[in-house]
Coordinates of C-alpha atoms in Angstrom, one line a residue:
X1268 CA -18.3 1.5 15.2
X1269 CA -14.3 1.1 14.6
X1270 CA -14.0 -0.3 18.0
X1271 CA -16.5 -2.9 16.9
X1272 CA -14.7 -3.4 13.3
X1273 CA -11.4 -4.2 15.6
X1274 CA -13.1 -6.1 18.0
X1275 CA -14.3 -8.9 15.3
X1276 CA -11.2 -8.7 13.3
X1277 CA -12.3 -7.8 10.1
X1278 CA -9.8 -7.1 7.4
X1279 CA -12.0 -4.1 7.0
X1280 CA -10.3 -2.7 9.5
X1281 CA -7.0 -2.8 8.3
X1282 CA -7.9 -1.5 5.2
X1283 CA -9.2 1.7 6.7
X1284 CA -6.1 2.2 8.9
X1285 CA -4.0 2.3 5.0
X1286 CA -6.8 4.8 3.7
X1287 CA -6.9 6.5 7.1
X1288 CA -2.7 6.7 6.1
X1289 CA -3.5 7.9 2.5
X1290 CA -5.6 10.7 3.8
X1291 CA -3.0 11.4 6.5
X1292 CA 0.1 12.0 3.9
X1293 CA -2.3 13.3 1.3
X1294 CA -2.5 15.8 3.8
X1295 CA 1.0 15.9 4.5
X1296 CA 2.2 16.5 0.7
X1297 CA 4.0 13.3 0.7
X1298 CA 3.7 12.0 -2.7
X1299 CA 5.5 8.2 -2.0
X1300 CA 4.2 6.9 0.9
X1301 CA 0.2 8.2 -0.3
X1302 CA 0.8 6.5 -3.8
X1303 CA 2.6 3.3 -2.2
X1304 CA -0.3 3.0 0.3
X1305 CA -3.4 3.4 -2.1
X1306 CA -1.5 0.3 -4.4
X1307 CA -1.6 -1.7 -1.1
X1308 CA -5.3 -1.1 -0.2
X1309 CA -6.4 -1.7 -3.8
X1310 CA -4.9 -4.9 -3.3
X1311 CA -7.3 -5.3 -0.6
X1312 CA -10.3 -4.2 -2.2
X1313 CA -10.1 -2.6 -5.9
X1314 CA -13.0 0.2 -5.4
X1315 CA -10.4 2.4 -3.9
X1316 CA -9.0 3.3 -7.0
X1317 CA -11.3 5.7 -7.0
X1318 CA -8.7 7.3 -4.6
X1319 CA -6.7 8.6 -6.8
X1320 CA -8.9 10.9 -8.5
X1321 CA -7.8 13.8 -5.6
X1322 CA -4.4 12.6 -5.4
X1323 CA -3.8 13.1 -8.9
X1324 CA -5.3 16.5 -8.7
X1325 CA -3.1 17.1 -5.5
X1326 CA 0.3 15.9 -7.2
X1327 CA -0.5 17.2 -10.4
X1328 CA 3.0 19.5 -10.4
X1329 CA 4.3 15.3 -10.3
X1330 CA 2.1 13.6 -12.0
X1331 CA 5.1 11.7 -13.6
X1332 CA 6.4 10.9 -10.3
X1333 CA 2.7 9.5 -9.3
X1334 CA 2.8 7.7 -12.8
X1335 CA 6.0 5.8 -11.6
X1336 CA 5.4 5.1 -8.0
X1337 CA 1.9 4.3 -9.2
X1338 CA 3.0 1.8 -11.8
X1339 CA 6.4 0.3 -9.9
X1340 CA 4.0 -0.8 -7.0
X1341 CA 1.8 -2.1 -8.4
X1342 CA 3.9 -4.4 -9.9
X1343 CA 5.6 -5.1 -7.1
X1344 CA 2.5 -6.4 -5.7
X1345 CA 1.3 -8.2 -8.4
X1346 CA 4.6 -10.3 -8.1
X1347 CA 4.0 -10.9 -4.5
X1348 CA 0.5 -11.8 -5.2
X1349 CA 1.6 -13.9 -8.0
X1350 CA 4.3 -15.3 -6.3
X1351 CA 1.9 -16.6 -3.4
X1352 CA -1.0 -17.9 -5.6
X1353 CA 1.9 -19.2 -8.1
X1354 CA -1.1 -19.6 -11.0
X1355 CA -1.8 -15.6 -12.5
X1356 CA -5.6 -17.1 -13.4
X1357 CA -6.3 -18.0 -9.8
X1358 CA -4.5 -15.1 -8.6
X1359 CA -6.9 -12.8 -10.9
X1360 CA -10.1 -14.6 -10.1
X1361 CA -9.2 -14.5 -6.2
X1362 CA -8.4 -10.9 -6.0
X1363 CA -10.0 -8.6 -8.1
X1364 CA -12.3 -11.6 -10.0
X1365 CA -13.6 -11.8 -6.8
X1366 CA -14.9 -8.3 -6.6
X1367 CA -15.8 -7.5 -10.2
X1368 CA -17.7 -10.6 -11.0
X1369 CA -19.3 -10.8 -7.2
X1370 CA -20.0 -14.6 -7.4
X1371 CA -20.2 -14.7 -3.1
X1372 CA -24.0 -13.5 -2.7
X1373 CA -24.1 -13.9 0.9
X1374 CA -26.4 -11.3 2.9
X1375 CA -24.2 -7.8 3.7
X1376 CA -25.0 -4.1 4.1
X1377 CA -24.4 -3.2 0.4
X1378 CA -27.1 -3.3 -2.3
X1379 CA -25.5 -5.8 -5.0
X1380 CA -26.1 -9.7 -3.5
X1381 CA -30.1 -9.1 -2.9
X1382 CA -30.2 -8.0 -6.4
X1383 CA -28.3 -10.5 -7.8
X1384 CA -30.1 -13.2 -6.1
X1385 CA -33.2 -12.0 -8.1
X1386 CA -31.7 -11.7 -11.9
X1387 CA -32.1 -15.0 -13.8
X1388 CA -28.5 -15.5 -14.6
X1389 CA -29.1 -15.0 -18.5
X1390 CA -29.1 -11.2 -17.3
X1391 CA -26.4 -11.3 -14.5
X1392 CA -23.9 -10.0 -16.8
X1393 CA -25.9 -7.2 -18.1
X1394 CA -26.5 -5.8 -14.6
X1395 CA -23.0 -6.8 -13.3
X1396 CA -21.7 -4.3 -15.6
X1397 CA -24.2 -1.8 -14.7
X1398 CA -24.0 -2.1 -11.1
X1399 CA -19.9 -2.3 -11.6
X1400 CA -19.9 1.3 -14.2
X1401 CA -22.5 2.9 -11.6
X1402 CA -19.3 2.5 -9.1
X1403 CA -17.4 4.7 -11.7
X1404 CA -19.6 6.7 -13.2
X1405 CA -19.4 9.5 -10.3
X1406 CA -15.5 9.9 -10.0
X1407 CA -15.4 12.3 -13.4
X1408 CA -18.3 14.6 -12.3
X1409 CA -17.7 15.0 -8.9
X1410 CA -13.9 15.9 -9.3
X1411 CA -14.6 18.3 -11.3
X1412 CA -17.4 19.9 -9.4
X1413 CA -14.6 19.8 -6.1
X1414 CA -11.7 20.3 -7.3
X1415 CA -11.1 23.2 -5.0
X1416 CA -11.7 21.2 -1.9
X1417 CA -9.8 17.5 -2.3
X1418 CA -10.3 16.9 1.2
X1419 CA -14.1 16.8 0.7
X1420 CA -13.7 15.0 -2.4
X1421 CA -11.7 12.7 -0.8
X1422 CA -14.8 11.9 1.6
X1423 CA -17.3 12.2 -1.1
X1424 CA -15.5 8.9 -2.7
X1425 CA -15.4 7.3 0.7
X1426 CA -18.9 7.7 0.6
X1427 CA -19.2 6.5 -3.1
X1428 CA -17.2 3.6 -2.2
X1429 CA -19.4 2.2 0.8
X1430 CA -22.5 2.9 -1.3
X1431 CA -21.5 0.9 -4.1
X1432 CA -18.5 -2.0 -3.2
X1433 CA -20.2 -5.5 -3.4
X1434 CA -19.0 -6.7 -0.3
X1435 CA -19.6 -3.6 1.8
X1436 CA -19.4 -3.5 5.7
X1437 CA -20.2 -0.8 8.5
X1438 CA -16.2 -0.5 8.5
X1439 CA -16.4 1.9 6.0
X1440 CA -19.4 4.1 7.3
X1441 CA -16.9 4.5 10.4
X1442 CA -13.9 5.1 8.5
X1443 CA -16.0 8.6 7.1
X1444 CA -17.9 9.8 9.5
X1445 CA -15.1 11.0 11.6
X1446 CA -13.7 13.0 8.7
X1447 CA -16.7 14.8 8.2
X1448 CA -16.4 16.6 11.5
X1449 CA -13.4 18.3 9.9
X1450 CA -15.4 20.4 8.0
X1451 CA -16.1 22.8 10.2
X1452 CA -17.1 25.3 7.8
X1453 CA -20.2 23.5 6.0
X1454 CA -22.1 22.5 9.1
X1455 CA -23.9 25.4 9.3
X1456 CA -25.3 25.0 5.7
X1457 CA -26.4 21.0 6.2
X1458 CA -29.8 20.9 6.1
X1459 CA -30.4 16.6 7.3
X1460 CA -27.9 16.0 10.1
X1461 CA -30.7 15.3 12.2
X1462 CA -32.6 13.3 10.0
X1463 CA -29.7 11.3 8.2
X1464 CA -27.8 11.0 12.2
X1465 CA -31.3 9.0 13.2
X1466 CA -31.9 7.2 10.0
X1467 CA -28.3 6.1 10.5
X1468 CA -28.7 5.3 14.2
X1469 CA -32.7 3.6 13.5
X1470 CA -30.2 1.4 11.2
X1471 CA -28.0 0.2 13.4
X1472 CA -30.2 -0.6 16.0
X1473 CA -32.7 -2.4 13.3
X1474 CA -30.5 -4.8 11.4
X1475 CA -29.1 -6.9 13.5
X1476 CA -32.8 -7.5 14.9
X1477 CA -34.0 -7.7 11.4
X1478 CA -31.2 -10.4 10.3
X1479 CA -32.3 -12.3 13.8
X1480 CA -35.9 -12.3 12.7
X1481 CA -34.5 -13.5 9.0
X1482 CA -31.8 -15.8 9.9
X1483 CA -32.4 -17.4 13.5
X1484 CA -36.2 -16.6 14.3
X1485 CA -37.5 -17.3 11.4
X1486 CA -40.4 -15.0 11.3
X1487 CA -39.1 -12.6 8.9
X1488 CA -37.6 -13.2 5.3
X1489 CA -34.7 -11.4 3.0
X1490 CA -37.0 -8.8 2.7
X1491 CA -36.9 -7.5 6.2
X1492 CA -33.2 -7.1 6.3
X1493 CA -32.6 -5.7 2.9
X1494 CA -35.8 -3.2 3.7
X1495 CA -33.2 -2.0 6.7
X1496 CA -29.8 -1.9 3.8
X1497 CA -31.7 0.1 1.3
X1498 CA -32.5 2.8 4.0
X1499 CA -29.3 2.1 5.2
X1500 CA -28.2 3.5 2.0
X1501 CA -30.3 6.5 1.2
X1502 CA -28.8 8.1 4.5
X1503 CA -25.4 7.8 2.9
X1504 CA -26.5 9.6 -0.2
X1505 CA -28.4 12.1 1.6
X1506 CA -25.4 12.5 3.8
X1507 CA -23.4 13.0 0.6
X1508 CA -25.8 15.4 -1.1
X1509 CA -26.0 17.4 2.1
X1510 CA -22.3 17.8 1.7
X1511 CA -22.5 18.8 -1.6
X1512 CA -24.9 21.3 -1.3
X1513 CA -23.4 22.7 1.7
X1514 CA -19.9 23.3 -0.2
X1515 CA -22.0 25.4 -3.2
X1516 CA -23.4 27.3 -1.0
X1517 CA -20.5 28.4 1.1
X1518 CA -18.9 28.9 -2.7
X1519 CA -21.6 31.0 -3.3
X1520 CA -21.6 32.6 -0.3
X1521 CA -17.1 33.8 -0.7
X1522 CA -17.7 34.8 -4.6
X1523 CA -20.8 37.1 -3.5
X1524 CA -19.1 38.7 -0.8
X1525 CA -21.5 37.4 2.4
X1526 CA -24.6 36.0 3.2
X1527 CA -26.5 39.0 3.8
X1528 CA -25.3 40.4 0.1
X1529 CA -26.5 37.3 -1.0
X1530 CA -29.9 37.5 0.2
X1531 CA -30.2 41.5 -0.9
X1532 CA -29.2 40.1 -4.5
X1533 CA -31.5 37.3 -4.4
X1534 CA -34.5 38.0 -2.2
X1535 CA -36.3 35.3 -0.2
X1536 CA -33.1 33.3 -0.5
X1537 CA -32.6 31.0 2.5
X1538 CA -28.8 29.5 3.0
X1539 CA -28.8 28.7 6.8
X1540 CA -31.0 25.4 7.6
X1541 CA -34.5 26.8 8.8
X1542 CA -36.1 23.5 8.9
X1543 CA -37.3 23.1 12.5
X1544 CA -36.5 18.7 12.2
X1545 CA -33.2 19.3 11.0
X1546 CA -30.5 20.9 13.1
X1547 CA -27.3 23.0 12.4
X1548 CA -23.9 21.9 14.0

């Protein structure tokens, strides 16, 4: 998949080299260059604000320091974008207009333009701020539910991000699924790799012949391709759920001292995956 984001040259894939870099120094404790490099890729594409809901957790010894960085650039890049677009209204409606108020409905892997193609435009604003808080809506609950694992976190809002971005692409599916290999120590609790790994695959292999039937054969309609988007997207959130509930249990497995103390305290408790469909890695 990022072999085919590079191939094509999509922006895409320059904005998931600067959040490959934020999780990179994140990692690294380096406070500038993750805060400098999360104001460039909002540039790029707002939703990754969302971003810097772990790094602020992850700094919070320096939040002030974050708070400057933070603030110095992005000013520094609103004067460049001003600077380049020389009118701030154009600039605005360009950059993050374009994102907010989603006025390009062409045909993508996201959920927002078949949607929006169906509201009478009395209501578009109505749902435009619905779909555009539903975006936010998860960065205060799930921070708080992994705040002791910001790496996880981290992907969770990946996840979030591809889910819910108007003008989503497979770039950021293969900017996460990498990281998730990292965590080595919830894979024996996921309970739908198998079935979220072929949903995700069955995807892949079915929209591209779904848009040809839409687009070029003419045998299909928008329904067909946006059939293959909306499973498309309940693999992500399963994959995200799965994650989830993989990190409580191993929680609940260090603060009860063990799996099998577990499962003498509560009996007929099952935390491995025992689902013969699904598969343990």
């Amino acid at each position: 998949m990022t072999i085919g984001c590079w191939t094509i040259s999509n922006l895409s894939s320059l904005i998931n080299l600067f959040v490959s870099l934020i999780l990179y120094y994140f990692n690294k404790d380096y406070l500038f260059i993750s805060i400098f490099t999360i104001c460039l890729t909002i540039q790029l594409n707002p939703y990754y604000l969302l971003l810097l809901a772990p790094l602020i957790l992850h700094f919070n010894q320096r939040k002030f320091s974050l708070i400057f960085i933070f603030g110095l650039s992005s000013i520094v890049f609103f004067c460049l974008n001003l600077y380049l677009e020389e009118n701030w209204k154009d600039m605005f409606r360009n950059t993050f207009g374009f994102f907010l108020t989603v006025p390009d409905l062409t045909p993508n892997v996201g959920i927002f333009w078949y949607f929006f193609t169906q509201v009478f435009d009395h209501y578009r604003s109505l749902f435009l701020c619905v779909f555009q808080l539903n975006t936010i809506l998860y960065v205060v609950p799930l921070t708080v539910l992994l705040r002791n694992n910001l790496n996880l976190l981290f992907s969770i809002l990946l996840i979030v991000v591809a889910l819910f971005s108007p003008y989503p692409s497979y770039a950021e599916t293969a900017l996460y699924l990498p990281v998730l290999a990292a965590f080595i120590d919830l894979h024996k609790y996921l309970r739908q790799s198998l079935v979220t790994g072929c949903t995700i695959l069955a995807t892949f292999i079915l929209s591209p012949i779904m848009w040809s039937m839409w687009v070029h054969i003419g045998s299909g309609n928008a329904n067909f391709f946006f059939a293959i988007v909306w499973v498309f997207a309940i693999a992500q959130i399963f994959i995200a759920a799965d994650l989830i509930s993989s990190f409580l249990r191993v929680e609940l497995v260090e603060e009860n001292g063990g799996e099998e103390e577990i499962e003498k305290r509560f009996e007929g408790i099952k935390l491995l995956n025992i689902c013969p469909f699904t598969i343990s890695l």
